[in-house]
Short mmCIF file of C-alpha atoms in Angstrom, two decimals:
data_model
loop_
_atom_site.label_atom_id
_atom_site.label_comp_id
_atom_site.label_asym_id
_atom_site.label_seq_id
_atom_site.Cartn_x
_atom_site.Cartn_y
_atom_site.Cartn_z
CA UNK A 1 14.62 -5.97 11.84
CA UNK A 2 13.40 -4.20 8.55
CA UNK A 3 12.87 -0.66 8.87
CA UNK A 4 11.90 2.66 6.43
CA UNK A 5 11.97 5.98 7.69
CA UNK A 6 10.28 8.79 5.62
CA UNK A 7 11.42 12.31 6.04
CA UNK A 8 10.52 15.61 3.87
CA UNK A 9 7.27 16.11 4.27
CA UNK A 10 5.32 19.63 5.04
CA UNK A 11 3.63 22.10 3.78
CA UNK A 12 4.28 23.44 0.17
CA UNK A 13 2.18 25.91 -2.26
CA UNK A 14 0.32 24.59 -5.31
CA UNK A 15 2.75 24.35 -8.22
CA UNK A 16 5.82 23.86 -6.40
CA UNK A 17 7.73 21.11 -5.84
CA UNK A 18 9.01 18.80 -2.86
CA UNK A 19 11.47 15.55 -2.77
CA UNK A 20 10.37 12.98 0.15
CA UNK A 21 13.13 10.20 1.30
CA UNK A 22 12.86 6.69 2.47
CA UNK A 23 16.06 5.74 4.42
CA UNK A 24 16.11 1.80 4.82
CA UNK A 25 17.98 -0.57 7.27
CA UNK A 26 17.21 -4.09 8.22
CA UNK A 27 18.08 -5.54 4.72
CA UNK A 28 19.91 -5.52 1.49
CA UNK A 29 18.35 -2.38 -0.21
CA UNK A 30 20.04 -2.93 -3.41
CA UNK A 31 17.78 -6.71 -3.95
CA UNK A 32 14.46 -4.89 -3.38
CA UNK A 33 11.92 -2.83 -5.58
CA UNK A 34 10.76 0.56 -3.19
CA UNK A 35 7.04 1.84 -3.87
CA UNK A 36 5.43 4.86 -2.57
CA UNK A 37 1.36 4.64 -1.44
CA UNK A 38 -0.29 7.71 -0.52
CA UNK A 39 -3.47 8.25 1.66
CA UNK A 40 -5.24 11.65 1.42
CA UNK A 41 -6.77 12.89 4.93
CA UNK A 42 -9.76 10.62 5.94
CA UNK A 43 -9.27 8.37 2.79
CA UNK A 44 -8.38 5.45 1.68
CA UNK A 45 -5.08 3.77 0.09
CA UNK A 46 -3.71 5.10 -3.45
CA UNK A 47 -0.63 3.66 -5.21
CA UNK A 48 1.60 6.44 -6.45
CA UNK A 49 4.41 4.24 -8.03
CA UNK A 50 7.80 1.95 -7.64
CA UNK A 51 10.96 1.93 -8.78
CA UNK A 52 12.31 -1.84 -9.62
CA UNK A 53 15.99 -3.40 -8.12
CA UNK A 54 19.17 -3.11 -10.73
CA UNK A 55 18.37 -6.77 -10.57
CA UNK A 56 15.17 -5.82 -12.72
CA UNK A 57 16.80 -2.89 -14.29
CA UNK A 58 15.66 0.00 -12.35
CA UNK A 59 13.20 0.75 -14.02
CA UNK A 60 10.04 2.68 -12.95
CA UNK A 61 6.29 2.70 -13.22
CA UNK A 62 3.64 5.32 -12.11
CA UNK A 63 0.08 5.73 -11.32
CA UNK A 64 -1.69 7.93 -14.31
CA UNK A 65 -2.59 10.58 -11.01
CA UNK A 66 0.91 10.93 -11.18
CA UNK A 67 2.93 10.65 -14.21
CA UNK A 68 4.61 13.39 -15.46
CA UNK A 69 5.09 15.09 -12.56
CA UNK A 70 6.40 12.79 -9.68
CA UNK A 71 9.39 10.83 -10.50
CA UNK A 72 11.15 7.86 -8.46
CA UNK A 73 14.59 7.23 -7.67
CA UNK A 74 16.89 5.70 -5.74
CA UNK A 75 20.62 5.49 -4.29
CA UNK A 76 21.58 2.20 -3.43
CA UNK A 77 24.40 3.18 -1.48
CA UNK A 78 22.92 4.75 0.74
CA UNK A 79 19.76 3.01 1.16
CA UNK A 80 17.46 5.65 0.12
CA UNK A 81 14.20 5.83 -2.07
CA UNK A 82 13.11 9.29 -3.31
CA UNK A 83 10.14 10.46 -4.26
CA UNK A 84 10.41 13.86 -6.35
CA UNK A 85 6.92 15.79 -6.69
CA UNK A 86 6.54 18.71 -9.00
CA UNK A 87 3.95 20.89 -10.01
CA UNK A 88 1.84 19.78 -6.71
CA UNK A 89 -1.68 20.03 -6.64
CA UNK A 90 -4.15 20.62 -3.52
CA UNK A 91 -5.16 16.92 -4.49
CA UNK A 92 -1.39 15.62 -3.67
CA UNK A 93 -2.37 16.30 -0.07
CA UNK A 94 -1.65 13.31 1.91
CA UNK A 95 0.40 10.69 3.93
CA UNK A 96 3.16 9.64 1.70
CA UNK A 97 4.36 6.14 2.79
CA UNK A 98 7.41 3.92 1.30
CA UNK A 99 7.31 0.12 0.93
CA UNK A 100 9.64 -2.65 0.41
CA UNK A 101 8.73 -4.97 -2.12
CA UNK A 102 9.92 -7.29 -4.74
CA UNK A 103 10.10 -8.23 -8.39
CA UNK A 104 7.37 -5.80 -10.00
CA UNK A 105 6.07 -4.82 -6.39
CA UNK A 106 2.99 -7.06 -6.53
CA UNK A 107 2.90 -7.02 -2.49
CA UNK A 108 4.28 -4.03 -0.09
CA UNK A 109 5.77 -6.72 2.67
CA UNK A 110 7.21 -3.65 4.69
CA UNK A 111 5.80 0.07 5.24
CA UNK A 112 7.62 2.86 6.89
CA UNK A 113 5.60 5.22 8.99
CA UNK A 114 4.68 7.68 6.73
CA UNK A 115 5.08 11.67 6.25
CA UNK A 116 2.54 14.38 5.45
CA UNK A 117 2.79 16.43 3.07
CA UNK A 118 -0.01 19.12 2.53
CA UNK A 119 -0.01 21.68 -0.52
CA UNK A 120 -1.68 24.36 0.55
CA UNK A 121 -1.58 27.97 -0.49
CA UNK B 1 -7.50 0.55 -14.92
CA UNK B 2 -8.68 -2.52 -12.96
CA UNK B 3 -11.32 -1.40 -10.31
CA UNK B 4 -11.80 -3.03 -6.66
CA UNK B 5 -15.24 -2.99 -5.35
CA UNK B 6 -14.62 -3.82 -1.64
CA UNK B 7 -17.85 -4.75 0.73
CA UNK B 8 -19.38 -3.42 3.51
CA UNK B 9 -17.53 -0.15 3.94
CA UNK B 10 -17.92 -0.99 7.75
CA UNK B 11 -19.16 -3.23 9.93
CA UNK B 12 -19.81 -3.80 13.56
CA UNK B 13 -19.23 -7.34 15.07
CA UNK B 14 -19.10 -8.87 18.80
CA UNK B 15 -15.81 -9.98 19.96
CA UNK B 16 -15.55 -13.89 19.13
CA UNK B 17 -17.86 -13.38 15.62
CA UNK B 18 -16.82 -14.62 12.18
CA UNK B 19 -16.43 -11.60 9.89
CA UNK B 20 -16.01 -11.66 5.94
CA UNK B 21 -15.50 -9.37 3.48
CA UNK B 22 -15.29 -9.18 -0.14
CA UNK B 23 -13.63 -7.64 -2.77
CA UNK B 24 -14.65 -7.70 -6.56
CA UNK B 25 -12.11 -7.23 -9.59
CA UNK B 26 -13.30 -5.95 -12.96
CA UNK B 27 -11.89 -8.26 -15.03
CA UNK B 28 -10.14 -11.28 -14.01
CA UNK B 29 -6.98 -10.68 -11.94
CA UNK B 30 -6.12 -14.47 -11.43
CA UNK B 31 -4.70 -14.83 -7.58
CA UNK B 32 -3.13 -11.48 -7.46
CA UNK B 33 -4.70 -10.12 -4.24
CA UNK B 34 -3.44 -8.99 -0.99
CA UNK B 35 -4.97 -7.78 1.94
CA UNK B 36 -3.82 -5.09 4.55
CA UNK B 37 -4.78 -4.01 8.10
CA UNK B 38 -4.44 -0.65 8.87
CA UNK B 39 -4.88 0.20 12.32
CA UNK B 40 -5.93 4.01 13.47
CA UNK B 41 -3.07 5.97 12.91
CA UNK B 42 -0.71 3.09 11.70
CA UNK B 43 0.76 2.22 8.91
CA UNK B 44 -0.80 -0.67 6.50
CA UNK B 45 0.41 -4.07 7.52
CA UNK B 46 0.34 -6.95 5.25
CA UNK B 47 -1.78 -9.89 5.98
CA UNK B 48 -2.64 -12.28 3.18
CA UNK B 49 -0.93 -12.26 -0.37
CA UNK B 50 -1.45 -14.06 -3.20
CA UNK B 51 -5.17 -14.36 -2.16
CA UNK B 52 -4.68 -17.28 0.10
CA UNK B 53 -0.97 -17.24 1.82
CA UNK B 54 -0.80 -15.94 5.29
CA UNK B 55 2.12 -13.86 5.78
CA UNK B 56 4.67 -14.68 8.41
CA UNK B 57 3.51 -14.12 12.14
CA UNK B 58 0.01 -13.04 11.36
CA UNK B 59 -2.50 -14.97 13.40
CA UNK B 60 -4.17 -17.85 11.93
CA UNK B 61 -7.92 -16.35 12.61
CA UNK B 62 -7.17 -14.20 9.34
CA UNK B 63 -7.82 -16.30 5.66
CA UNK B 64 -8.17 -15.39 2.35
CA UNK B 65 -9.83 -17.02 -0.76
CA UNK B 66 -10.65 -16.39 -4.08
CA UNK B 67 -9.45 -16.48 -7.38
CA UNK B 68 -10.17 -14.52 -10.74
CA UNK B 69 -12.94 -11.40 -9.98
CA UNK B 70 -14.18 -13.08 -6.40
CA UNK B 71 -12.44 -12.71 -3.20
CA UNK B 72 -13.17 -13.13 0.32
CA UNK B 73 -10.93 -11.91 3.44
CA UNK B 74 -12.33 -13.80 7.04
CA UNK B 75 -11.89 -13.17 10.45
CA UNK B 76 -12.66 -16.25 12.13
CA UNK B 77 -13.16 -15.04 15.35
CA UNK B 78 -13.18 -11.57 15.80
CA UNK B 79 -10.48 -10.16 18.68
CA UNK B 80 -10.58 -6.67 20.06
CA UNK B 81 -7.14 -6.11 18.80
CA UNK B 82 -8.52 -6.63 15.21
CA UNK B 83 -10.19 -3.18 14.99
CA UNK B 84 -8.91 -1.51 12.02
CA UNK B 85 -9.69 -0.71 8.42
CA UNK B 86 -8.69 -3.80 5.89
CA UNK B 87 -7.96 -3.00 2.37
CA UNK B 88 -7.51 -5.26 -0.75
CA UNK B 89 -5.11 -5.05 -3.20
CA UNK B 90 -4.63 -6.15 -7.02
CA UNK B 91 -1.92 -5.86 -9.42
CA UNK B 92 -2.31 -6.35 -13.14
CA UNK B 93 -0.62 -4.98 -15.52
CA UNK B 94 2.32 -3.10 -13.53
CA UNK B 95 -0.66 -1.51 -11.83
CA UNK B 96 -1.70 -1.52 -8.43
CA UNK B 97 -4.73 -0.14 -7.14
CA UNK B 98 -6.76 -0.50 -3.62
CA UNK B 99 -10.33 -1.58 -2.65
CA UNK B 100 -12.27 1.32 -0.47
CA UNK B 101 -11.59 -0.25 2.76
CA UNK B 102 -13.74 -1.88 5.31
CA UNK B 103 -13.78 -0.32 8.62
CA UNK B 104 -14.57 -3.13 11.13
CA UNK B 105 -15.72 -2.00 14.91
CA UNK B 106 -16.34 -3.96 18.12
CA UNK B 107 -20.24 -4.23 18.86
#
């Protein structure tokens, strides 16, 4: 069974950094792209970005709202995807989900349960 | 970026009713359109991919159609467990965007 478990969320002040982790199990992690999607309280879904598998170059794509501040990485030996968030803003407050997807991450076939990030002074 | 206009934003229907949700893209996205279901307090779940393909294990009362800019998601016979918010999502030019969501309630 595919399982994705996010961790690392919490309360952080504006301008500070936070790193989220997504620990995967139940599949060959290195064969899949991994993405992050967020959801502000009471709002809809917003794509954050994704990282391709090594077979597709391991490159990354980001939404304009986070580009230059957020970095997605992966450790295939540990089956973990990361979301490094720098220069956090109050509008980054959201539940952050990691998802499993293929190729260019067109479709998120599996989702974690999410982790809440609150950016507030 | 491509914008997705999803409607209605909410609807109320009776058990057994046919429910239809539409999603319109601001430009042609071929069939690069997925539908997700999100129940309260839960993560989204993929229901339909590539506009009309039913994800494995998803009940057949869910269906999708369309291509280009206009897409439709249908629940043929609404069940109590279908209470959720439904989102369309497009992928084009390495950018993904979601529709605003449709909250489905039982009348």
